[in-house]
mmCIF file of C-alpha atoms and ligand atoms in Angstrom:
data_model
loop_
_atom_site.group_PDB
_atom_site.id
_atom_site.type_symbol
_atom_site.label_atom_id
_atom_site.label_comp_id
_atom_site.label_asym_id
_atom_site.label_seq_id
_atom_site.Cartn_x
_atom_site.Cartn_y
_atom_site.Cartn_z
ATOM 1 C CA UNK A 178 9.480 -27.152 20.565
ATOM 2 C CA UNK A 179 9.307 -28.761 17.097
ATOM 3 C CA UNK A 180 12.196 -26.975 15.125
ATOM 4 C CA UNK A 181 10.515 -25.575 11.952
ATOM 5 C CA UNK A 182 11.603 -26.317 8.250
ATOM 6 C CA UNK A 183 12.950 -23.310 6.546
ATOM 7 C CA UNK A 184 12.393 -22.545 3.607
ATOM 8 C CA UNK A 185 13.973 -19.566 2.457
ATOM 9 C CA UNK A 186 16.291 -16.847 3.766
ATOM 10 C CA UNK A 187 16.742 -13.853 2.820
ATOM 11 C CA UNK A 188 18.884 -10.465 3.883
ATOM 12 C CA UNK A 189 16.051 -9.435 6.187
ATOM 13 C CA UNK A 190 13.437 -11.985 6.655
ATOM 14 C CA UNK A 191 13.090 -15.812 7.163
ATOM 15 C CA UNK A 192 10.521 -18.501 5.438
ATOM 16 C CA UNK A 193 9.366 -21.363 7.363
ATOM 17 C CA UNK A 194 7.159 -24.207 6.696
ATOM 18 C CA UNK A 195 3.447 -23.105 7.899
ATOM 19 C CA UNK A 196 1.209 -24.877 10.159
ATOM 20 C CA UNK A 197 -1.088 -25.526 7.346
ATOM 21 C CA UNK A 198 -0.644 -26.703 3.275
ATOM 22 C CA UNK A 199 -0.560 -23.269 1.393
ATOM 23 C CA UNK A 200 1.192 -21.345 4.336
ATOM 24 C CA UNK A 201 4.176 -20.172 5.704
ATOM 25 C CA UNK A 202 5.444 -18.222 8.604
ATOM 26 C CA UNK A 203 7.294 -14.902 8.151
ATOM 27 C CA UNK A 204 9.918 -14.591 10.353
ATOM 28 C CA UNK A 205 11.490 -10.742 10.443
ATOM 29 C CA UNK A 206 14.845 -10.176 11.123
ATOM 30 C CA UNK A 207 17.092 -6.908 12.702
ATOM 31 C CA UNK A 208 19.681 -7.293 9.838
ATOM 32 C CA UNK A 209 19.916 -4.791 7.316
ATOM 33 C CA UNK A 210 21.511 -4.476 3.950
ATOM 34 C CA UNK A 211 22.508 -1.482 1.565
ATOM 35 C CA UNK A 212 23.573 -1.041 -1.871
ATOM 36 C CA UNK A 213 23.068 -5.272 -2.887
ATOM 37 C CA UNK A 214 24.471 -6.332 0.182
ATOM 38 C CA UNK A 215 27.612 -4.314 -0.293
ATOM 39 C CA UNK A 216 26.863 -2.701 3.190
ATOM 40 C CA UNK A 217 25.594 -4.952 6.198
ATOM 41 C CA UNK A 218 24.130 -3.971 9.677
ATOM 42 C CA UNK A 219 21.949 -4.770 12.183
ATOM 43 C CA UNK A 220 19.437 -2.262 13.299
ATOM 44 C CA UNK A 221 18.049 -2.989 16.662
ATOM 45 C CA UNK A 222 14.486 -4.032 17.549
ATOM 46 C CA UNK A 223 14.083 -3.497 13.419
ATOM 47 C CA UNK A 224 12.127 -7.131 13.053
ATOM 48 C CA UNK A 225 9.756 -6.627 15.686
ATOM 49 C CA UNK A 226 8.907 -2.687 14.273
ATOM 50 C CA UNK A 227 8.409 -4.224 11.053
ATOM 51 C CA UNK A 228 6.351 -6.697 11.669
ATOM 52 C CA UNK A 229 4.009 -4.504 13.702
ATOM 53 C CA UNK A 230 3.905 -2.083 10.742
ATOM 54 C CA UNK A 231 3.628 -4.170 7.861
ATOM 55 C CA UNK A 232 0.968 -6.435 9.622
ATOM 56 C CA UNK A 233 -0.773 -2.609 10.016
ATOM 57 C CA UNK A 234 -0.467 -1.952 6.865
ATOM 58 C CA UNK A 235 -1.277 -5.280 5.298
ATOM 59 C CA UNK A 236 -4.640 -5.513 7.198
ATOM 60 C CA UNK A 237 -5.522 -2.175 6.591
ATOM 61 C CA UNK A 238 -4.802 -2.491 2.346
ATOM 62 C CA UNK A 239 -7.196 -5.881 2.887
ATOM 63 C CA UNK A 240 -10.179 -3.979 4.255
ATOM 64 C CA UNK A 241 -10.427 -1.514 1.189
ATOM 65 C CA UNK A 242 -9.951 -4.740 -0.863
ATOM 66 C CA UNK A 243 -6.102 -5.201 -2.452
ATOM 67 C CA UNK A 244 -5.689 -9.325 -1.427
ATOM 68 C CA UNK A 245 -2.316 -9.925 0.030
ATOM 69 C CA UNK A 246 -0.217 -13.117 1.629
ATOM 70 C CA UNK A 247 -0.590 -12.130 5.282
ATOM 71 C CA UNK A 248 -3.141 -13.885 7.155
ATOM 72 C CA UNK A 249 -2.267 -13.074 10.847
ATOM 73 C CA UNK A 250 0.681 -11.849 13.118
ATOM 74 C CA UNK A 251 1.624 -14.747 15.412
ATOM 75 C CA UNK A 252 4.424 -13.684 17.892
ATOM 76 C CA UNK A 253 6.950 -10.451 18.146
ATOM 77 C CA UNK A 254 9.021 -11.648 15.185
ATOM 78 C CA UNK A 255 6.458 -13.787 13.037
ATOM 79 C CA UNK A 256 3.373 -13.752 10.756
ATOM 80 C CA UNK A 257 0.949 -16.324 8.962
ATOM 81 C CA UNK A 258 1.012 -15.986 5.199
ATOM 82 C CA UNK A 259 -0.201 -17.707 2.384
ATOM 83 C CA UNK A 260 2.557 -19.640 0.727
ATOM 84 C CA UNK A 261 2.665 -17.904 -3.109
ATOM 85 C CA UNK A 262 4.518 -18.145 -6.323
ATOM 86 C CA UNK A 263 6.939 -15.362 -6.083
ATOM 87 C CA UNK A 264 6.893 -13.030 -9.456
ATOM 88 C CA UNK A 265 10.627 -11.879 -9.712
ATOM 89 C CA UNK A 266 9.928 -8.309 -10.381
ATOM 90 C CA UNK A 267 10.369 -5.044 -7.647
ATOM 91 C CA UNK A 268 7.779 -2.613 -8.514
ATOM 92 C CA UNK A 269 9.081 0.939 -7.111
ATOM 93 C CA UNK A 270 6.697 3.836 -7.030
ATOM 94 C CA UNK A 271 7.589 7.319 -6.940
ATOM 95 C CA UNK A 272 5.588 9.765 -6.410
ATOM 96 C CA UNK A 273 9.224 12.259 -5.212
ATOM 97 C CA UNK A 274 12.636 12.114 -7.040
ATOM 98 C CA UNK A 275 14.806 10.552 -4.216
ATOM 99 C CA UNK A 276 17.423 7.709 -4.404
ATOM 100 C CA UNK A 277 18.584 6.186 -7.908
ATOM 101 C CA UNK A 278 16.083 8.585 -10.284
ATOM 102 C CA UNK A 279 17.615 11.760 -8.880
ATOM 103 C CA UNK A 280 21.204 10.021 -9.148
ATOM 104 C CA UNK A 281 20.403 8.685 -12.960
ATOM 105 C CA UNK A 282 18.492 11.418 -14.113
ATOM 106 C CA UNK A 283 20.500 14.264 -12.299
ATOM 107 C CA UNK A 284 17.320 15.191 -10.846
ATOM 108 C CA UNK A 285 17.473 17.038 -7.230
ATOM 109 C CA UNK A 286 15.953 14.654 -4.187
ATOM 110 C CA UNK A 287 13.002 15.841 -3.205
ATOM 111 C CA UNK A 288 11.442 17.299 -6.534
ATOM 112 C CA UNK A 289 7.451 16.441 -6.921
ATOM 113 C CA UNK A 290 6.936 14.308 -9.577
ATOM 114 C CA UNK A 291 4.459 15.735 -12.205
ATOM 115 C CA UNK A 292 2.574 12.655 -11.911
ATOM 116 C CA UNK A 293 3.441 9.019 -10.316
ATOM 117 C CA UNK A 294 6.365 6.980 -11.482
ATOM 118 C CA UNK A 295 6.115 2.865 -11.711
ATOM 119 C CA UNK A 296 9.328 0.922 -12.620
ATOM 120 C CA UNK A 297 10.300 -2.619 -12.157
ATOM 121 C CA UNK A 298 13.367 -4.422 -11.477
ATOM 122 C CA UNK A 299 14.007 -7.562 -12.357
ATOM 123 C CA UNK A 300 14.553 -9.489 -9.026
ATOM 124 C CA UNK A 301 18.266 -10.799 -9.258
ATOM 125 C CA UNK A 302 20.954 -10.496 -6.593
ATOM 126 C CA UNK A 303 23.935 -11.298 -8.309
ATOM 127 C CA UNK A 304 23.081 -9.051 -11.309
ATOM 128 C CA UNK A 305 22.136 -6.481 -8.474
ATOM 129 C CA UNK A 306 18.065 -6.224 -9.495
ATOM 130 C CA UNK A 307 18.484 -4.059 -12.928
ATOM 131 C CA UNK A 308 15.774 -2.004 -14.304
ATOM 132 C CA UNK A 309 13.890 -3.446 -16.813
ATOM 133 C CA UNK A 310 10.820 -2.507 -19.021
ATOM 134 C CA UNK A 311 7.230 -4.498 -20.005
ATOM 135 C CA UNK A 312 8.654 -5.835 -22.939
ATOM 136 C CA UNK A 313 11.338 -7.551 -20.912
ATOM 137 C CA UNK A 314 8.643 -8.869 -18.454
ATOM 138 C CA UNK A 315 6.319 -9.808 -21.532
ATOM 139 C CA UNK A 316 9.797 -11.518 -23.459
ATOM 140 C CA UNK A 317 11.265 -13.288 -20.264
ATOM 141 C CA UNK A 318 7.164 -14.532 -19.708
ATOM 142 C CA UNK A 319 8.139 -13.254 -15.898
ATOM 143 C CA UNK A 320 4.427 -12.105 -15.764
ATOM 144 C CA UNK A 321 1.443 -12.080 -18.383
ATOM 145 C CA UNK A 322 -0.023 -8.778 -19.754
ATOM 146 C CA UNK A 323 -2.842 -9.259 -17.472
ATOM 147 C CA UNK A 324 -0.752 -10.137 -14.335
ATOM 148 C CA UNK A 325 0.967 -6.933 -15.145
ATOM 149 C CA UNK A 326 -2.150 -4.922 -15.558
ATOM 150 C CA UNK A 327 -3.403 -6.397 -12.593
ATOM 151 C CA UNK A 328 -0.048 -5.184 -10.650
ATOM 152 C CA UNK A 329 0.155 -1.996 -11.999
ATOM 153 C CA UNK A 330 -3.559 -1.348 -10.653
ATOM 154 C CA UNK A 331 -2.994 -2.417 -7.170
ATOM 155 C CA UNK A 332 0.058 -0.532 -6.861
ATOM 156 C CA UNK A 333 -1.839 2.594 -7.564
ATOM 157 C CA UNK A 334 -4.294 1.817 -4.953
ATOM 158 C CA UNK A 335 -1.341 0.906 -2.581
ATOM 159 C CA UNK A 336 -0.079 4.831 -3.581
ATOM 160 C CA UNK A 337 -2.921 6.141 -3.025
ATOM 161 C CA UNK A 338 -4.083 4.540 0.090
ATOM 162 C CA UNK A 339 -0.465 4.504 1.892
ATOM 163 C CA UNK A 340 -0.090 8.551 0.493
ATOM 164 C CA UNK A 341 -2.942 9.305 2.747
ATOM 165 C CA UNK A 342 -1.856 7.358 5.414
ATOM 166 C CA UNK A 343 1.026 8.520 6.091
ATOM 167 C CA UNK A 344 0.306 12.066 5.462
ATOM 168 C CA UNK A 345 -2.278 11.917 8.427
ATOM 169 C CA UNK A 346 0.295 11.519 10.802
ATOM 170 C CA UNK A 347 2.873 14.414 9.475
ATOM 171 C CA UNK A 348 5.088 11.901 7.389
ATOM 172 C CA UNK A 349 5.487 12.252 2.837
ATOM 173 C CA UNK A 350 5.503 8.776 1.117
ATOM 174 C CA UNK A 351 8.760 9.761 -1.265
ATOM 175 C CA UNK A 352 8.785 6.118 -3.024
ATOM 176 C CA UNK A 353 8.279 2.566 -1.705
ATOM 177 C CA UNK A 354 9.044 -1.106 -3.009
ATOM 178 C CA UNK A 355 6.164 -3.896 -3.458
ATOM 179 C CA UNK A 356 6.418 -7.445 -4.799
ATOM 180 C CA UNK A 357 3.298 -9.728 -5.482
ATOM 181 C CA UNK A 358 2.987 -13.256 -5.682
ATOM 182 C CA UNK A 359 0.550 -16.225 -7.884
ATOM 183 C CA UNK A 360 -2.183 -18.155 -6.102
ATOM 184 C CA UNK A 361 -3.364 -20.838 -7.833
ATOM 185 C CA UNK A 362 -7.187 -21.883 -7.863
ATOM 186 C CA UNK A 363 -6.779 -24.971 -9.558
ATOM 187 C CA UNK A 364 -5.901 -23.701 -13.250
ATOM 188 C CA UNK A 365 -6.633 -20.154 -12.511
ATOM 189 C CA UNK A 366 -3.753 -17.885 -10.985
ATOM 190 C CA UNK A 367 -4.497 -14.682 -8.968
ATOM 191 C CA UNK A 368 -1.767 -12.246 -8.220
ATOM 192 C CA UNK A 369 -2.121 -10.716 -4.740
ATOM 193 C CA UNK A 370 0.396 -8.309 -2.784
ATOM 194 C CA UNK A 371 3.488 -10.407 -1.165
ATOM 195 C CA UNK A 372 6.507 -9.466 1.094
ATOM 196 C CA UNK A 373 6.590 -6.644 3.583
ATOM 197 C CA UNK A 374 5.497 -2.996 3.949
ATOM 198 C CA UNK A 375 7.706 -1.201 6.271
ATOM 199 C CA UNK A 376 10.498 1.433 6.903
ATOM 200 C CA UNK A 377 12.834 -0.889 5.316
ATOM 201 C CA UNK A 378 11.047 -0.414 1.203
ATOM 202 C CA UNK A 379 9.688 3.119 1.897
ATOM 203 C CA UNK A 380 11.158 6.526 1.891
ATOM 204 C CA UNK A 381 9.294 8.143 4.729
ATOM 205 C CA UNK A 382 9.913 11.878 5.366
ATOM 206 C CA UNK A 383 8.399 14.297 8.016
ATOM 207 C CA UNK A 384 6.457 16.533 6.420
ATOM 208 C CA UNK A 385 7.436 20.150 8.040
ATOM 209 C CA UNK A 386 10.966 18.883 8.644
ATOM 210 C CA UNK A 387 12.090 16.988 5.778
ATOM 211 C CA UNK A 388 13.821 14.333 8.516
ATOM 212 C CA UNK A 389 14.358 11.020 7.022
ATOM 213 C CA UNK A 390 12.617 8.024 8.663
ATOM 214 C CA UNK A 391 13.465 5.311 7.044
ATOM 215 C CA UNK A 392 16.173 2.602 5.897
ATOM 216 C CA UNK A 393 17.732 5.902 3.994
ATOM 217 C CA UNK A 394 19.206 6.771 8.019
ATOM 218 C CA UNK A 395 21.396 3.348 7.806
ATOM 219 C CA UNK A 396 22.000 3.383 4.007
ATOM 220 C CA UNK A 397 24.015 6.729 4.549
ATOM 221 C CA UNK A 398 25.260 6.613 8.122
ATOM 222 C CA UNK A 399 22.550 9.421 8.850
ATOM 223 C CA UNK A 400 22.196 7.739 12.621
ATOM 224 C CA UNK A 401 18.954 7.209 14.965
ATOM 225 C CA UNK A 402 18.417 4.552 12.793
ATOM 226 C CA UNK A 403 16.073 2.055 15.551
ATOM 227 C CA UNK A 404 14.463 5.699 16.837
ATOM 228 C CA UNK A 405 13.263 7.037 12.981
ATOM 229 C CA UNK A 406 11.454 3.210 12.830
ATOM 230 C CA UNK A 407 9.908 3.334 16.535
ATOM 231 C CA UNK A 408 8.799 7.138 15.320
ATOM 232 C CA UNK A 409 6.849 5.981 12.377
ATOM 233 C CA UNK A 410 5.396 2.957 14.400
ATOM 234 C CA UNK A 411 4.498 5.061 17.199
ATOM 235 C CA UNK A 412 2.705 8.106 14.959
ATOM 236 C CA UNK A 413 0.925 4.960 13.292
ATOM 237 C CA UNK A 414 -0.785 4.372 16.884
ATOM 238 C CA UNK A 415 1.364 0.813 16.955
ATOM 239 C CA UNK A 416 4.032 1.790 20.162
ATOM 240 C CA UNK A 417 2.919 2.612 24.148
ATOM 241 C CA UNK A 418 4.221 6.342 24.474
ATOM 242 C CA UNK A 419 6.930 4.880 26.375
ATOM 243 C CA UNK A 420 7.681 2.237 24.010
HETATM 244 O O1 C5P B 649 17.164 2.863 -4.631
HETATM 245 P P1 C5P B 649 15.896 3.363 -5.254
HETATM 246 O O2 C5P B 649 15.781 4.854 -5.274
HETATM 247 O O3 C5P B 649 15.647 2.762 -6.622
HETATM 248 O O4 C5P B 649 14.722 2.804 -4.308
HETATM 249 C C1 C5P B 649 13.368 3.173 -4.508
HETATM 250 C C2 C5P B 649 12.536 2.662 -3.345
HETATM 251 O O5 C5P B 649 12.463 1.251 -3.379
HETATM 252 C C3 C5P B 649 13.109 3.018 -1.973
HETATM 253 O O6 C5P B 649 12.030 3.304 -1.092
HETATM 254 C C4 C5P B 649 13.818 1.755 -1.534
HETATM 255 O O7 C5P B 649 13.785 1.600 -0.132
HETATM 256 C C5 C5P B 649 12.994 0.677 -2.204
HETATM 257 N N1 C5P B 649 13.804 -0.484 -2.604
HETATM 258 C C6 C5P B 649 13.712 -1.665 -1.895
HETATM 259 N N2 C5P B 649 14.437 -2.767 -2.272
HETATM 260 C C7 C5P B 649 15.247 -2.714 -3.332
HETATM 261 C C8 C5P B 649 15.360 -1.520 -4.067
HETATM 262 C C9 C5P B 649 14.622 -0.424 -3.680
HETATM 263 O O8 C5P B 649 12.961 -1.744 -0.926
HETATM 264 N N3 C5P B 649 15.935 -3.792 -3.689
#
């Protein structure tokens, strides 16, 4: 077997060279970080979970028309995805006060938003991905004002979409992480939806119970880490019942 090129590695996923110019395979790991990489761990069977969800999740945001990188799942561990210009920014959307709003706005976890929350974070490891606003995108030129408009609309839709998703099958979208990427059509760049969708970037709670099932079970020692994954993938139709 031809060893692949990599490209890029990160704390939970791998990069190779694709099979084609303008792609790239996805290769998900079972290692898992916390708090910047302050706190590592492997969660077992994590890669393959993911990449069964976020493949669901991906095709299903491309058939009510949000473009994204993934083009098909190849193995277990791997996908096909359009090779794209990274924009350095996390977009988080909250649509529940969980995580770092309740702990910087002394708000209690759990608390309905009013209305939906975007922020963005400026993607940087060693300054440990800070908050920053639209004028610090528009001032850093890490996006234009119509990439930005663009974003902001999809991850809406993504809300929206994933909100009714997941509350089909008994489980409250708290908040959840996206990053997009730039295509380029010759001069023209189009910003479609890049990275992963998966237990890992969501909060995921059950609705009656409150249980966590998501990367929220590893960040704080909660435990059943691998069984809160294989529950969402299983209520998502993706797992055998004896899976
Ligand atoms: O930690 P915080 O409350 O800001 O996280 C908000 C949401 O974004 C959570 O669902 C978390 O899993 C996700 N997130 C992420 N990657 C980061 C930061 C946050 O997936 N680097």
């Amino acid at each position: 077997v031809a060893r692949r090129r990599q490209i890029y590695e990160g704390k939970a996923k791998i990069l190779y060279e694709g099979p084609e110019p303008g792609t790239l395979i996805q290769y998900f790991k079972d290692d898992a970080t916390a708090f910047n990489a302050q706190k590592r761990g492997t969660i077992s069977g994590k890669g393959v979970i993911n990449n069964r969800i976020s493949e669901h999740i991906f095709t299903s945001l491309s058939a009510i028309g949000v473009p994204t990188h993934f083009i098909r799942r190849l193995n277990m561990r791997e996908q096909l995805i359009r090779q794209v210009e990274i924009i350095p920014i996390e977009v988080v959307i909250r649509n529940v006060a969980a995580g770092s709003l309740s702990k910087r706005l002394g708000i209690e976890e759990g608390t309905q938003l009013p209305r939906t929350i975007i922020e963005y974070y400026y993607k940087d490891d060693a300054l440990g991905d800070p908050m920053i606003a639209d004028e610090h995108i528009a001032c850093f030129g890490w996006a234009t004002q119509d990439e930005m408009n663009d974003i902001a609309d999809m991850a809406i839709r993504v809300n929206d979409f994933l909100s009714g998703m997941f509350a089909a099958i008994g489980i409250r979208l708290i908040d959840f992480k996206l990053e997009f990427g730039r295509v380029w059509d010759g001069d023209y760049a189009r910003v479609i939806l890049a990275d992963e969708i998966s237990p890992d970037g969501c909060r995921l709670w059950d609705i009656k119970t409150n249980q966590k099932l998501d990367k929220d079970r590893f960040r704080q020692d909660l435990g059943g880490v691998e069984e809160a994954y294989q529950e969402v993938a299983r209520r998502l139709g993706l797992l055998q019942p004896d899976e």
